[in-house]
Structures are given as C-alpha cells and as structure tokens.
GROMACS .gro file of C-alpha atoms in nm:
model
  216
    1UNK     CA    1  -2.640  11.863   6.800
    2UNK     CA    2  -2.478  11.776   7.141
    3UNK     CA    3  -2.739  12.096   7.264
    4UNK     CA    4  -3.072  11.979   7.089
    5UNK     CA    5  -2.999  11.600   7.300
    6UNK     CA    6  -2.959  11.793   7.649
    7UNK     CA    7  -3.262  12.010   7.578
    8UNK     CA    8  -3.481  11.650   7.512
    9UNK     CA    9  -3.314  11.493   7.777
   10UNK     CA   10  -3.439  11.817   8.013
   11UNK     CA   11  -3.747  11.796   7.869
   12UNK     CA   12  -3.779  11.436   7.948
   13UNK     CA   13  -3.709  11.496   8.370
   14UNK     CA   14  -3.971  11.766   8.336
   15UNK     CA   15  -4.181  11.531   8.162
   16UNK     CA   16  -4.156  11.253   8.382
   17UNK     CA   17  -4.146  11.437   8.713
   18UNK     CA   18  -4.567  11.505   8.683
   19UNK     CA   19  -4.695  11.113   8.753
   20UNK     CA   20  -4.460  11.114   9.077
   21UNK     CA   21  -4.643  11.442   9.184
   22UNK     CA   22  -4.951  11.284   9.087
   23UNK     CA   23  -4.883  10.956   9.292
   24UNK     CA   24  -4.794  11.139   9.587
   25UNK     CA   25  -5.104  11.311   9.575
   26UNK     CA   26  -5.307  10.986   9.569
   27UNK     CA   27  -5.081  10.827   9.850
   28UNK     CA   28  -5.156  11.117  10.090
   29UNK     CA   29  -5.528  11.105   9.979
   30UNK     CA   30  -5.571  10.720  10.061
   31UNK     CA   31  -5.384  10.820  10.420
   32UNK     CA   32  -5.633  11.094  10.491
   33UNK     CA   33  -5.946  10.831  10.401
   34UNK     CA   34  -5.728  10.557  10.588
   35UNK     CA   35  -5.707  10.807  10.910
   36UNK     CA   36  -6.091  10.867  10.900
   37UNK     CA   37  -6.235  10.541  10.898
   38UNK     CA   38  -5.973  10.463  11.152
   39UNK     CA   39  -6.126  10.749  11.338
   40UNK     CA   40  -6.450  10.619  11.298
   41UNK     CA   41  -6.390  10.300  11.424
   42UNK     CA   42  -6.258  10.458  11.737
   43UNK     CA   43  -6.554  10.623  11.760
   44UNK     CA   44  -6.798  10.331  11.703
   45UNK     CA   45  -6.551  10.148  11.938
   46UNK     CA   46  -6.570  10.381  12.225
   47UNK     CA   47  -6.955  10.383  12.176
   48UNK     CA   48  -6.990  10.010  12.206
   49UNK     CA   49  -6.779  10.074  12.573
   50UNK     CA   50  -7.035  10.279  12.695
   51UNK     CA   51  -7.249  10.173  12.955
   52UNK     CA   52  -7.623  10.041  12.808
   53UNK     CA   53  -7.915  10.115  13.073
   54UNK     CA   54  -8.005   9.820  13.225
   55UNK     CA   55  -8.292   9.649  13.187
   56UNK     CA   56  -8.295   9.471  13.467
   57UNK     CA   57  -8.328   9.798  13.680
   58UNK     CA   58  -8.621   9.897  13.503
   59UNK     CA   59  -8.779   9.535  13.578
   60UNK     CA   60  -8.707   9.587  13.998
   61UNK     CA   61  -8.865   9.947  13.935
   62UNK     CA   62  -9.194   9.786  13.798
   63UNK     CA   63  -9.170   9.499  14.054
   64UNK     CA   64  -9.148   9.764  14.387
   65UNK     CA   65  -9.455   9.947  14.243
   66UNK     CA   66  -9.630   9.654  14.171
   67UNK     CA   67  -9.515   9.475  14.566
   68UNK     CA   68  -9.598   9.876  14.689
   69UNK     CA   69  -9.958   9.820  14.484
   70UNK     CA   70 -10.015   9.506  14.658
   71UNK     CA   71  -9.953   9.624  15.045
   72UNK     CA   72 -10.136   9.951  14.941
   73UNK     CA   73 -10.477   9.679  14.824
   74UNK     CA   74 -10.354   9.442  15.139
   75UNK     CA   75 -10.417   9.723  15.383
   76UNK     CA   76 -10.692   9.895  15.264
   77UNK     CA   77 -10.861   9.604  15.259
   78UNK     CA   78 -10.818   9.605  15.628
   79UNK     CA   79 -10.931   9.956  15.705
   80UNK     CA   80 -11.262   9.897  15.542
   81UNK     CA   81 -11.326   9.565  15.770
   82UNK     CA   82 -11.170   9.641  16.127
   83UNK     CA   83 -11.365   9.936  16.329
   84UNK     CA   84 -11.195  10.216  16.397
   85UNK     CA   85 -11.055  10.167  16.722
   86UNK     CA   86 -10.867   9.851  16.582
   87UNK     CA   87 -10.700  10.067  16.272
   88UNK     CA   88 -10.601  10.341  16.538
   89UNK     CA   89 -10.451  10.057  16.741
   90UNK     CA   90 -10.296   9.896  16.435
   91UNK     CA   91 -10.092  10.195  16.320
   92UNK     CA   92 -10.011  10.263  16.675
   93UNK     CA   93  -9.795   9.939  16.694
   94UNK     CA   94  -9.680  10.005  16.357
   95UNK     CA   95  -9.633  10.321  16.215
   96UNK     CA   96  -9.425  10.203  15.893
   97UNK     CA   97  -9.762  10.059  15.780
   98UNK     CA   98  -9.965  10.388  15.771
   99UNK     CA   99  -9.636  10.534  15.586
  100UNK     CA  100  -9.646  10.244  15.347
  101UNK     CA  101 -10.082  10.291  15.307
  102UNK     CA  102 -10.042  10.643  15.194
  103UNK     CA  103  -9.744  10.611  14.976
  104UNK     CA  104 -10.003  10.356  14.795
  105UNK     CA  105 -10.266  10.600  14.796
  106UNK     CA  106 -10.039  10.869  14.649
  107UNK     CA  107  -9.973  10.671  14.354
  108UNK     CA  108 -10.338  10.519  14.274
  109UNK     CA  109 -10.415  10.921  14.321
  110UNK     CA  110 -10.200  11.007  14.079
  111UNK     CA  111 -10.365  10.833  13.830
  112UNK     CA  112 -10.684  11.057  13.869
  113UNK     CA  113 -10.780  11.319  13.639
  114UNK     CA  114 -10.926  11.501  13.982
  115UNK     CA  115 -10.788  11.541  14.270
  116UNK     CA  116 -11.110  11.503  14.502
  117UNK     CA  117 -10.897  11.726  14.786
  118UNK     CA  118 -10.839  12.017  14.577
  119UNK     CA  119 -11.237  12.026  14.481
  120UNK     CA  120 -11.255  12.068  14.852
  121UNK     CA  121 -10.974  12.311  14.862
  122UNK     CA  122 -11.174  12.497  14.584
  123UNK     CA  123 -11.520  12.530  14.788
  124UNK     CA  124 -11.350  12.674  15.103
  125UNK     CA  125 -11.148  12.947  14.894
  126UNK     CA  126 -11.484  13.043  14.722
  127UNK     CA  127 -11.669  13.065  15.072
  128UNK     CA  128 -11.650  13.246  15.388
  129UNK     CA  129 -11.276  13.249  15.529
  130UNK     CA  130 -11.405  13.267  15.867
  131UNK     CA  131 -11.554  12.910  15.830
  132UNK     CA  132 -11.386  12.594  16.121
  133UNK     CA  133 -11.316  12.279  15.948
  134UNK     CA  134 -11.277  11.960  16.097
  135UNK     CA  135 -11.091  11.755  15.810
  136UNK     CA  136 -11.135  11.393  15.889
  137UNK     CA  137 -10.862  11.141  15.799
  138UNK     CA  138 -10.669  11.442  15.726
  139UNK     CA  139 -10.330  11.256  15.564
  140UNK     CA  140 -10.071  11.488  15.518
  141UNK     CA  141 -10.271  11.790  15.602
  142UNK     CA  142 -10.292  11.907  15.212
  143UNK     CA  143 -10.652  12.081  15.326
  144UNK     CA  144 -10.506  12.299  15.614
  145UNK     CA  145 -10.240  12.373  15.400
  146UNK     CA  146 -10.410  12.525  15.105
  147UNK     CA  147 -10.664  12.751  15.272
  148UNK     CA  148 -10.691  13.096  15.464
  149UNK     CA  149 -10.945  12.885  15.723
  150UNK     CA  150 -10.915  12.754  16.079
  151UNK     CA  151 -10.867  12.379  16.004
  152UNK     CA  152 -10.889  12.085  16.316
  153UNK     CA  153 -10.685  11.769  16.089
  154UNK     CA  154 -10.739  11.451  16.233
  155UNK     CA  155 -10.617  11.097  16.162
  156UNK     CA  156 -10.495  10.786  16.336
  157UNK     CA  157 -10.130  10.861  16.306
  158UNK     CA  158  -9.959  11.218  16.274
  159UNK     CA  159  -9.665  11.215  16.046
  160UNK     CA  160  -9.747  11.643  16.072
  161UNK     CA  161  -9.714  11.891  16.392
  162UNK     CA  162 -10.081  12.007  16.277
  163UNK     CA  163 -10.232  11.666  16.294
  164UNK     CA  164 -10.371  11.518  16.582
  165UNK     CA  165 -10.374  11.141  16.624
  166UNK     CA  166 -10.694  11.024  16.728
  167UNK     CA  167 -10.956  10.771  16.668
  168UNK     CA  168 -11.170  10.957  16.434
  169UNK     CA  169 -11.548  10.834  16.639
  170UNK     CA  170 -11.358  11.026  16.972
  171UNK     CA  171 -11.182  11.379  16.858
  172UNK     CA  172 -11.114  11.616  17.136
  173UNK     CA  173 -11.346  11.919  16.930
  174UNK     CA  174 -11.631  12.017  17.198
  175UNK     CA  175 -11.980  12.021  17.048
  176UNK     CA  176 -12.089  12.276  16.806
  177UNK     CA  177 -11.783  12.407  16.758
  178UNK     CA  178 -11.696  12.378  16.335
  179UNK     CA  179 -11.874  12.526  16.037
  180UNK     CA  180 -11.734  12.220  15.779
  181UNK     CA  181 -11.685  11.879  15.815
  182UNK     CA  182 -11.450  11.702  15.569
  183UNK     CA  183 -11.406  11.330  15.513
  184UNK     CA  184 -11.207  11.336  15.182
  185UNK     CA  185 -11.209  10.939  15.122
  186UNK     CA  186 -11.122  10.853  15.466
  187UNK     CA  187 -11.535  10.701  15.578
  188UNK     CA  188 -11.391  10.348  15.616
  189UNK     CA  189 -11.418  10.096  15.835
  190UNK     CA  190 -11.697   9.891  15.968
  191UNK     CA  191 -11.858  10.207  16.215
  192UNK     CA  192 -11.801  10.487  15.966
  193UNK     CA  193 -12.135  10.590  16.085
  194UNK     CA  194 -11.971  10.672  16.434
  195UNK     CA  195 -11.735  10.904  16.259
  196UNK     CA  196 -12.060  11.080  16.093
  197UNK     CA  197 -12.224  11.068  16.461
  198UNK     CA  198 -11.896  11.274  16.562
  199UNK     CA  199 -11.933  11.510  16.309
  200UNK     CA  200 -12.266  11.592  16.369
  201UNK     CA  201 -12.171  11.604  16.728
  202UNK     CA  202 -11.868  11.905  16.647
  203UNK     CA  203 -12.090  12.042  16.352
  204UNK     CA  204 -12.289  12.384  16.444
  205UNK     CA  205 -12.648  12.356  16.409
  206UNK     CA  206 -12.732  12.412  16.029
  207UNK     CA  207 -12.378  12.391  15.884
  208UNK     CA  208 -12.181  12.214  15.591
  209UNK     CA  209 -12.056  11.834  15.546
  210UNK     CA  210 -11.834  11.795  15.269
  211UNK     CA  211 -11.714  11.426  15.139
  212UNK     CA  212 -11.551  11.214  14.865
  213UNK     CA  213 -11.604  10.927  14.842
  214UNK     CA  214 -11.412  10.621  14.682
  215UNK     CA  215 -11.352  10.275  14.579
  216UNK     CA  216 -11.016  10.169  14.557
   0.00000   0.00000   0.00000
C-alpha cells in the first residue's frame, strides 16, 4: 500500500507539471506580441520625426516663376515699343535685365510643342553646308551651335564669345555677303523694318530669309 500512494502521488507532479509548461508558453507568447507592437510604435514614432516637405517652399517656387513671368511680360513689352537703338542702349546699362528677358523666354519656350529654332536648325542641315547665315537676335547662339554652316550671331548683348553685340539695323557684315538670314522671334521693336532693310542689305542677290515669328 505505502508503494501504490507514492506512485499516485508521482503521478500527480507529472500531472500537474503540464499547465505550468503551458502558462509559460503563453507568458513568452504575450512578450513576443508585447515586443512587436512596441516595435511598431517605434517605428510609427520615428516616422512622425521625420522631416515633412514643406509647403511653404513649394509656394516661394510658384511665386519666383510667377514674379520671373511678370518681368519676362514687363520687358517684352518694352522691346516691342522702344526702337532698336533704345533696347541696345537699355541692356547696355543693364545687363542683368537681358539675363532676366531670356530666362523668361526659356520658360514660356518650354511650354511649346516646337521649338521654332530647331525647325531652322532642321532646314540648314537639309541644305547646302556651304550656305553664310546671319542669325538675328541670335540669344544664346543655339543656331551656330547646331549646324556644320558659317553662322554671323548677332544681338544687343553677348553673354557668348561667338556673339557680337550690336544694334541689329547697324551689323558690321559688308553687303552681299550671307546666303540666309535668320530672325527666329527676335523682329521687335518699333523699326523692325530697319532690321529687314539690313538684311537685305548683307543678303546676296537671290538668296534665303528665314523667320519665326511670335506673340508672347
């Protein structure tokens, strides 16, 4: 008898020992579910840290273009209604101006589906090499850069060793001297026709005039 009461009481511990197991089990699964939400939060903490983009830079972006639209309108307004002796003087006094003008005229270009100076550049590759152009109102000199030809860039201020500064009515070309004559939305002012007298003046007898025209 004293045997068969060990045995039960053994049997008991054995017994009894499986819901402890079981419970530490469950404790150590709660701590792993515990650990990743507090993980999580970390996370979603460390996120909220972060710096947001500002909105407030995006605003000054939108008000430089539109101030940069409005200097670009303010002074082409004034190209098409002073002579051109008076815009050659004007950018002469100023040069930040003309720098301002085309950085205007860059972006309402961009907005084109066509660029008018690469219809030009397109003519010249498809015709005689050997051809002189006189590009009028040249601006950065994107025509003398793109083709194989002799190319005379003119404008009222050179921001490029290849341009030369000059009223466009009075270049230095002799007479009969060019084969093309560009003016790729540069015929402003109130004598534009003195610019066309000029390049009939440079043109050889029976040659090409090329020009775009625009209104901004």
């Amino acid at each position: 008898m004293p045997e068969a009461k060990s045995r039960k009481r053994k049997r008991g511990k054995k017994s009894g020992s499986k819901p402890q197991i079981q419970h530490q089990k469950e404790i150590k699964s709660n701590d792993v579910t515990k650990a990743k939400h507090g993980s999580q939060s970390n996370e979603l903490a460390a996120a909220s840290k972060r710096p947001k983009p500002s909105s407030s830079s995006s605003f000054l972006d939108k008000m430089k273009a539109r101030l940069a639209g409005g200097h670009f309108r303010m002074l082409n307004e004034t190209l098409y209604t002073c002579t051109g002796g008076e815009a050659f003087n004007y950018f002469k006094e100023d040069p930040s101006l003309f720098n301002m003008y085309h950085t205007g005229y860059q972006e309402q270009m961009s907005h084109w589906p066509e660029q008018p100076v690469n219809v030009i550049i397109k003519w010249l590759k498809d015709h005689n090499r050997s051809f002189i152009v006189a590009d009028f109102g040249c601006g950065d000199a994107r025509l003398a850069k793109n083709v194989k030809n002799k190319v005379f860039s003119f404008d009222l201020i050179s921001k490029d060793p290849s341009v030369i500064a000059c009223d466009m009515s009075k270049t230095p070309l002799d007479s009969s001297t060019v084969d093309v004559a560009v003016f790729c939305l540069s015929l402003m002012g109130t004598d534009y026709p003195s610019y066309l007298n000029e390049a009939q003046r440079v043109l050889k007898p029976g040659f090409v005039f090329l020009a775009a025209f625009s209104a901004f």
